[in-house]
Amino acid sequence: MTNTTVDATISRQAWLGLLTVLGPVLLVSMDGSVLYLAMPRISSAITPSADQALWILDIYGFVVGSLLITFGNIGDRFGRLRLIIAGAILFGIGSTGAAFATDPESLIAFRALMGLGGATLLPSGLAIVAALFPDPRERAQAIGIFAATFATGFAIGPMVGGFLLRSFQWWGVVFLINVPVVIAFIIAAPITLKEVRSSRYGRIDILSLFLSFAGILLFTYSVKRAAAYGVSSDQVLAGLAGVLALGWFIRRQGILQYPLMDLTLFRDRVFTVAISAGLLSLVVWSAAGYMTGLYLQLVLRYDVLTTALLTLPGAAVLTATCIFTPRIVERIGRRAGLIATYLLISVGVALLLFATAEQGVAVFIASTIIAGLGYGISFSLVAEVAVSAVPAERAGAASAIAETSNELGNALGISLLGSVAALVFRLLGPGVAGTLNETLDHPGISSQAIVQANEAFVTAMHAAMGIAAGVMLLVGVLAILWLPRKLPE
């Protein structure tokens, strides 16, 4: 057999392995957004409170984001393939349990289990993909496809959820659809993938794991509790405990030989701006997707299928931008690409300020198209810039931080900006219930209260999106001032 034939066989096996990994990658990213259109039906079926509804949405992202770096270290020690198969099994069990959950508490618990499984899939999947392709050019293409698939999952999540809900008339189907993909992956992975371990790894610091996870959850709980029920002593104490835990975590990383998160990477301003872009773009994207999904269904009264179709233009632009971003960046440069991420998202989200309780479809579509350009550039460019901004031997740590910023941004957007909207609705709404869905489902509600509730929700959405647009614009301006005029290509 000639060398050319051997190389062709290896290449074919590598691309087949990539295809195997892309299934769970798509599920992990899609499950961060698939509930946006399903939440009205879930709320009607199991009646979660205002803060429980937010936990249902974002506990998944918090568990994934909090554990990405930890599971990256575990995979280095015990093997990526073994870990990713175990994670897929947990993800499948969590998806099945979530589909048949009968109360908010069990749904939150199963979503957390899905997050535990999902946290193993991203870092292990990327490491396996990189190892499958020894040729640098093919490896770059494969990682680009990996990133585009991850971004596409975020984009099509609401649309897939809408079509499933319309076809099956049961909200559990948005979880149960994961199970066949998981089974197929578990069967194919041992055949098409190979084990990957790092020759250098350190001891996993359990205290750091606990501090990061507890700090994020306590801080978020405090913010959500204040928005849903007002300020209380328990809520303030939880917030302070979360801040102290995160402060301790950051301090501890500086003294560990093998930190969970290498904070010295943030001394590079290019790396810092890139990670900030990844975090903030997902903060805005997730919050906007959640609130506009409710707006279209509950305020403008579109059915779930029509709402899903209305997301198509923005999803198409986002996906196409992910694919063509390398060519775009070749023309405008990385610096302009990063800055454009902030400014395009800011303009796109600001358009939602023109939506009203009577009409807003055109505004919504225009918003998703313009912001979709920014999201697409961010999803495709951030990881590549972050990794290239550091020495090759630190690329793994940089990649893990980039993935963590994406997942945390997805959860923080719903938590923080969603909590702002919940607070405004609680202050301006008719006082019937803490959320728009609960208010509209309340028996005997008057037409006047419905009008007031719709107006309050639109105002709440304006407040959250106004903050999002302002923050993106501010950070975009700071990036212009802070980034070097010429970035290495």
XYZ file of C-alpha atoms in Angstrom:
489
model
C 0.000 0.000 0.000
C 1.491 3.374 -1.003
C 1.932 6.305 1.375
C -0.690 8.224 -0.578
C -3.235 5.443 -0.037
C -2.386 5.276 3.683
C -2.732 9.049 4.026
C -6.088 8.971 2.230
C -7.341 6.224 4.557
C -6.210 8.132 7.652
C -7.819 11.312 6.362
C -11.097 9.518 5.627
C -11.167 8.013 9.119
C -10.442 11.399 10.641
C -13.339 13.077 8.842
C -15.630 10.227 9.883
C -14.491 10.765 13.469
C -15.255 14.477 13.160
C -18.746 13.656 11.918
C -19.257 11.406 14.951
C -18.295 14.194 17.354
C -20.472 16.833 15.688
C -23.725 15.146 16.762
C -23.274 15.646 20.516
C -21.643 19.053 19.945
C -24.790 20.187 18.135
C -26.965 18.854 20.966
C -24.943 20.559 23.707
C -25.124 23.968 22.041
C -28.718 23.557 20.878
C -29.903 22.679 24.367
C -28.722 26.079 25.536
C -31.481 27.735 23.478
C -34.046 25.085 22.528
C -36.274 26.013 25.481
C -36.830 29.633 24.442
C -40.009 28.803 22.528
C -40.961 25.874 24.772
C -41.064 27.859 28.009
C -44.660 29.112 27.631
C -45.907 25.509 27.347
C -43.635 24.291 30.129
C -44.888 27.111 32.360
C -48.503 26.226 31.645
C -47.886 22.499 32.221
C -45.861 22.463 35.462
C -46.399 26.082 36.676
C -42.897 27.095 37.812
C -42.477 30.315 39.782
C -40.637 33.271 38.236
C -37.233 32.250 39.597
C -37.848 28.537 38.911
C -38.550 29.375 35.268
C -35.195 31.140 35.039
C -33.443 28.199 36.726
C -35.020 25.781 34.231
C -33.519 27.865 31.449
C -30.060 28.547 32.796
C -29.054 25.787 35.251
C -27.895 23.784 32.228
C -25.543 26.518 31.052
C -24.207 27.175 34.539
C -23.331 23.530 35.148
C -21.687 23.250 31.717
C -19.779 26.509 32.083
C -18.663 25.848 35.650
C -17.249 22.404 34.877
C -15.683 22.783 31.405
C -12.171 23.457 32.647
C -12.419 20.824 35.385
C -13.500 18.126 32.955
C -10.743 19.247 30.611
C -8.255 18.337 33.345
C -10.017 15.044 34.110
C -9.945 14.130 30.419
C -6.216 14.812 30.284
C -5.624 12.356 33.108
C -8.098 9.549 32.440
C -8.649 9.823 28.692
C -10.901 12.000 26.522
C -12.748 9.198 24.774
C -13.674 7.452 28.004
C -14.900 10.737 29.472
C -16.899 11.821 26.437
C -18.747 8.481 26.287
C -19.580 8.693 29.999
C -20.767 12.250 29.485
C -22.974 11.236 26.576
C -24.632 8.586 28.761
C -25.322 11.162 31.491
C -26.649 13.579 28.884
C -29.034 10.931 27.554
C -30.290 10.004 31.036
C -30.820 13.673 31.906
C -32.667 14.304 28.639
C -35.017 11.370 29.238
C -35.724 12.455 32.797
C -36.345 16.061 31.735
C -38.810 14.955 29.046
C -41.005 13.220 31.625
C -40.561 15.675 34.523
C -43.807 16.496 36.324
C -42.732 19.429 38.479
C -40.255 22.351 38.293
C -37.843 20.866 40.839
C -37.330 17.610 38.949
C -36.976 19.436 35.622
C -34.285 21.672 37.109
C -32.488 18.615 38.516
C -32.524 16.748 35.201
C -31.383 19.873 33.349
C -28.445 20.021 35.774
C -27.642 16.366 34.988
C -27.712 17.225 31.271
C -25.254 20.020 32.018
C -22.975 17.606 33.846
C -22.881 15.397 30.761
C -22.552 18.349 28.389
C -19.538 19.677 30.288
C -17.577 16.590 29.263
C -18.490 16.769 25.582
C -17.085 20.142 24.496
C -13.464 20.099 25.740
C -13.044 16.363 25.130
C -14.625 16.602 21.686
C -12.350 19.447 20.617
C -9.242 17.671 21.914
C -10.178 14.486 20.074
C -10.863 16.389 16.843
C -7.492 18.146 17.046
C -5.742 14.794 17.557
C -7.535 13.199 14.612
C -5.929 15.596 12.110
C -2.098 15.639 12.145
C -2.030 17.904 9.083
C -2.251 21.557 10.291
C -4.360 22.680 7.328
C -6.920 19.892 7.760
C -6.888 20.433 11.527
C -7.757 24.105 11.077
C -10.624 23.198 8.754
C -11.920 20.587 11.206
C -11.808 22.961 14.177
C -13.588 25.566 12.056
C -16.363 23.067 11.299
C -16.511 22.186 15.002
C -16.967 25.878 15.923
C -19.530 26.447 13.172
C -21.552 23.442 14.367
C -21.501 24.754 17.911
C -22.678 28.177 16.716
C -25.329 26.654 14.475
C -26.737 24.747 17.436
C -27.273 27.999 19.306
C -28.882 29.556 16.257
C -31.264 26.743 15.341
C -32.237 25.766 18.880
C -35.378 27.949 19.000
C -36.378 26.916 15.474
C -35.967 23.191 16.197
C -37.920 23.613 19.403
C -40.713 25.371 17.537
C -41.046 22.693 14.869
C -40.996 19.892 17.437
C -43.649 21.559 19.570
C -45.872 22.156 16.567
C -45.476 18.564 15.319
C -45.871 16.671 18.600
C -47.881 19.057 20.843
C -45.821 17.952 23.867
C -43.055 20.027 25.410
C -41.066 16.937 26.508
C -40.138 16.217 22.890
C -37.524 19.019 22.936
C -35.564 16.859 25.395
C -36.417 13.383 24.132
C -35.099 14.185 20.642
C -31.586 14.059 22.151
C -31.769 10.374 23.003
C -31.431 8.846 19.480
C -28.401 11.041 18.745
C -26.785 10.021 22.038
C -27.362 6.319 21.338
C -25.888 6.639 17.847
C -22.837 8.430 19.257
C -22.238 5.809 21.970
C -22.289 3.076 19.305
C -20.064 4.905 16.791
C -17.526 6.594 19.100
C -15.435 3.508 20.025
C -15.161 2.672 16.305
C -14.404 6.070 14.746
C -12.573 7.889 17.558
C -9.336 7.220 19.362
C -8.275 7.797 22.939
C -6.428 11.041 23.676
C -4.430 11.789 26.826
C -2.040 14.552 27.702
C 1.488 13.619 28.738
C 1.486 16.521 31.184
C -1.195 17.016 33.778
C -1.450 18.088 37.370
C -3.573 17.339 40.364
C -7.156 18.604 40.141
C -7.827 21.140 42.886
C -11.184 20.152 44.397
C -11.456 23.374 46.400
C -11.162 25.459 43.222
C -13.899 23.397 41.611
C -16.185 23.944 44.592
C -15.442 27.669 44.857
C -16.095 28.437 41.184
C -19.295 26.404 41.019
C -20.700 27.629 44.347
C -19.713 31.234 43.670
C -21.479 31.404 40.322
C -24.629 29.706 41.590
C -24.928 31.758 44.794
C -24.360 35.051 43.011
C -26.898 34.213 40.318
C -29.431 32.983 42.877
C -29.136 36.307 44.676
C -29.726 38.326 41.506
C -32.707 36.206 40.459
C -34.244 36.219 43.926
C -34.028 40.017 44.127
C -35.683 40.412 40.735
C -38.503 37.978 41.465
C -39.273 38.791 45.108
C -37.341 41.905 46.077
C -34.344 42.426 48.346
C -34.143 40.323 51.501
C -31.500 39.452 54.070
C -31.182 35.856 52.791
C -30.831 37.079 49.224
C -28.119 39.594 50.147
C -26.178 37.004 52.176
C -26.287 34.551 49.272
C -24.944 37.226 46.933
C -22.125 38.167 49.289
C -21.211 34.513 49.759
C -21.074 34.083 45.984
C -18.818 37.111 45.525
C -16.493 35.947 48.314
C -16.300 32.447 46.833
C -15.412 33.811 43.393
C -12.828 36.157 44.919
C -11.272 33.244 46.793
C -11.273 31.189 43.591
C -9.440 33.913 41.651
C -6.895 34.383 44.428
C -6.306 30.642 44.694
C -5.587 30.263 40.984
C -2.575 32.525 41.384
C -0.867 30.236 43.910
C -1.612 26.813 42.434
C 0.979 24.995 40.327
C -1.830 23.572 38.172
C -4.718 26.076 38.333
C -8.136 25.242 36.926
C -8.043 28.580 35.116
C -4.743 30.153 34.119
C -5.476 33.800 34.895
C -2.076 34.984 33.624
C -3.483 34.594 30.107
C -5.534 37.734 30.714
C -2.367 39.822 30.797
C -2.551 39.707 26.996
C -5.034 42.409 25.990
C -5.928 40.691 22.703
C -6.833 37.541 24.608
C -8.868 39.567 27.112
C -10.840 41.410 24.438
C -11.523 38.166 22.586
C -12.791 36.370 25.690
C -14.903 39.415 26.613
C -16.438 39.347 23.141
C -17.295 35.663 23.516
C -18.822 36.186 26.946
C -20.806 39.355 26.239
C -22.105 38.283 22.834
C -23.625 35.149 24.416
C -25.003 37.202 27.329
C -26.907 39.380 24.878
C -27.816 36.595 22.455
C -29.364 34.326 25.090
C -31.318 37.120 26.800
C -32.607 38.506 23.501
C -33.603 35.039 22.273
C -35.483 34.239 25.470
C -37.353 37.532 25.735
C -38.236 37.891 22.060
C -39.546 34.319 22.050
C -41.965 35.257 24.831
C -42.742 38.572 23.137
C -43.730 36.989 19.818
C -45.838 34.243 21.400
C -47.453 35.938 24.391
C -47.663 39.606 23.401
C -48.093 39.440 19.625
C -49.899 36.075 19.923
C -48.052 34.163 17.167
C -48.186 30.376 17.367
C -45.010 28.445 18.038
C -44.421 27.407 14.396
C -44.785 30.961 13.081
C -42.442 32.168 15.805
C -39.904 29.533 14.783
C -40.139 30.597 11.132
C -39.553 34.225 12.105
C -36.193 33.226 13.596
C -34.990 31.743 10.288
C -33.524 34.899 8.683
C -31.374 35.680 11.694
C -30.286 32.053 12.081
C -29.331 31.870 8.398
C -27.263 35.059 8.619
C -25.544 33.875 11.790
C -24.608 30.491 10.316
C -23.412 31.957 7.015
C -21.323 34.533 8.859
C -19.676 31.771 10.918
C -18.670 29.981 7.732
C -17.357 33.047 5.911
C -15.751 34.852 8.847
C -12.208 33.594 8.003
C -12.517 35.208 4.558
C -14.036 38.354 6.054
C -11.196 38.630 8.563
C -8.629 38.199 5.782
C -10.003 41.403 4.264
C -10.690 43.560 7.336
C -8.269 42.089 9.884
C -8.800 40.605 13.322
C -8.929 43.949 15.108
C -11.763 45.216 12.928
C -13.507 41.854 13.262
C -13.507 41.994 17.061
C -14.685 45.597 17.100
C -17.407 44.829 14.538
C -18.696 42.065 16.822
C -19.516 44.564 19.565
C -20.909 47.309 17.338
C -23.123 45.080 15.163
C -24.659 43.375 18.199
C -25.219 46.736 19.868
C -27.049 48.159 16.833
C -29.046 44.993 16.263
C -30.251 44.705 19.843
C -31.019 48.445 20.045
C -33.577 47.983 17.256
C -35.744 45.998 19.703
C -36.389 49.270 21.532
C -38.779 50.120 18.684
C -40.954 47.033 19.250
C -44.372 47.748 20.768
C -47.174 45.708 22.301
C -49.094 46.002 19.014
C -46.429 45.347 16.382
C -42.767 44.452 16.099
C -42.181 41.601 13.651
C -40.217 43.718 11.158
C -38.141 45.150 13.987
C -37.465 41.657 15.324
C -36.298 40.302 11.949
C -34.066 43.323 11.298
C -32.621 42.996 14.789
C -31.755 39.307 14.382
C -30.147 39.887 10.976
C -27.885 42.746 12.088
C -27.027 41.216 15.447
C -26.605 37.840 13.708
C -23.661 39.278 11.759
C -22.006 40.187 15.054
C -22.788 36.850 16.698
C -21.459 34.956 13.684
C -18.153 36.821 13.714
C -17.856 36.282 17.462
C -18.562 32.539 17.405
C -16.065 31.911 14.633
C -13.331 34.397 15.505
C -13.103 34.477 19.298
C -11.691 30.999 19.919
C -9.189 31.334 17.068
C -7.980 34.754 18.224
C -7.829 33.661 21.856
C -5.721 30.610 21.051
C -3.400 32.415 18.637
C -2.834 35.214 21.149
C -0.938 32.868 23.498
C 2.052 30.527 23.082
C 1.321 27.132 21.547
C 1.920 25.268 24.810
C -0.890 27.275 26.444
C -3.396 26.888 23.614
C -5.349 24.213 25.481
C -5.919 26.462 28.484
C -6.913 29.347 26.226
C -9.396 27.161 24.356
C -10.983 25.958 27.593
C -11.412 29.519 28.825
C -12.985 30.536 25.502
C -15.500 27.689 25.690
C -16.250 28.505 29.328
C -16.908 32.163 28.490
C -19.429 31.094 25.830
C -21.342 28.785 28.155
C -21.314 31.204 31.081
C -22.423 34.015 28.791
C -25.367 31.935 27.613
C -26.463 31.338 31.213
C -25.643 34.807 32.567
C -27.654 36.518 29.853
C -30.896 34.881 30.897
C -30.031 35.187 34.560
C -28.877 38.814 34.747
C -30.752 40.524 31.910
C -33.723 38.200 32.434
C -33.759 39.247 36.074
C -33.760 42.919 35.075
C -36.786 42.276 32.894
C -38.482 40.289 35.682
C -37.931 43.156 38.118
C -39.394 45.753 35.741
C -42.403 43.525 35.033
C -42.975 43.009 38.744
C -42.927 46.775 39.313
C -45.097 47.802 36.332
C -47.345 44.772 35.810
C -50.886 44.354 37.173
C -49.615 42.467 40.230
C -51.490 39.271 39.365
C -48.340 37.102 39.117
C -44.580 37.387 38.759
C -44.350 36.552 35.036
C -46.306 37.403 31.896
C -47.152 33.758 31.264
C -48.553 33.274 34.788
C -50.480 36.535 34.504
C -52.140 35.636 31.205
C -53.000 32.148 32.496
C -54.597 33.532 35.672
C -58.321 32.678 35.789
C -60.694 35.594 35.477
C -58.063 38.145 34.457
C -59.576 41.316 33.014
C -58.838 42.713 29.571
C -57.405 45.837 31.189
C -54.965 43.735 33.214
C -53.909 41.886 30.042
C -53.133 45.179 28.302
C -51.177 46.378 31.333
C -49.258 43.107 31.519
C -48.312 43.246 27.831
C -47.163 46.850 28.118
C -45.167 46.022 31.247
C -43.440 43.121 29.498
C -42.503 45.246 26.487
C -41.099 47.916 28.804
C -39.176 45.218 30.688
C -37.751 43.904 27.416
C -36.769 47.442 26.414
C -34.953 47.913 29.733
C -32.959 44.694 29.390
C -32.130 45.221 25.711
C -31.233 48.871 26.299
C -28.706 47.811 28.920
C -27.370 45.123 26.586
C -26.968 47.549 23.674
C -25.285 50.127 25.902
C -22.795 47.655 27.352
C -21.861 46.295 23.923
C -21.382 49.798 22.556
C -19.240 50.819 25.533
C -17.017 47.740 25.320
C -16.756 48.200 21.552
C -15.439 51.720 22.076
C -13.008 50.451 24.716
C -11.797 47.800 22.265
C -11.104 50.507 19.685
C -8.993 52.384 22.241
C -7.310 49.369 23.826
C -6.525 46.939 21.010
C -3.201 47.364 19.211
C -3.524 48.923 15.765
C -2.083 45.827 14.153
C -2.822 42.335 15.458
C -0.744 39.328 14.389
C -2.542 37.407 11.635
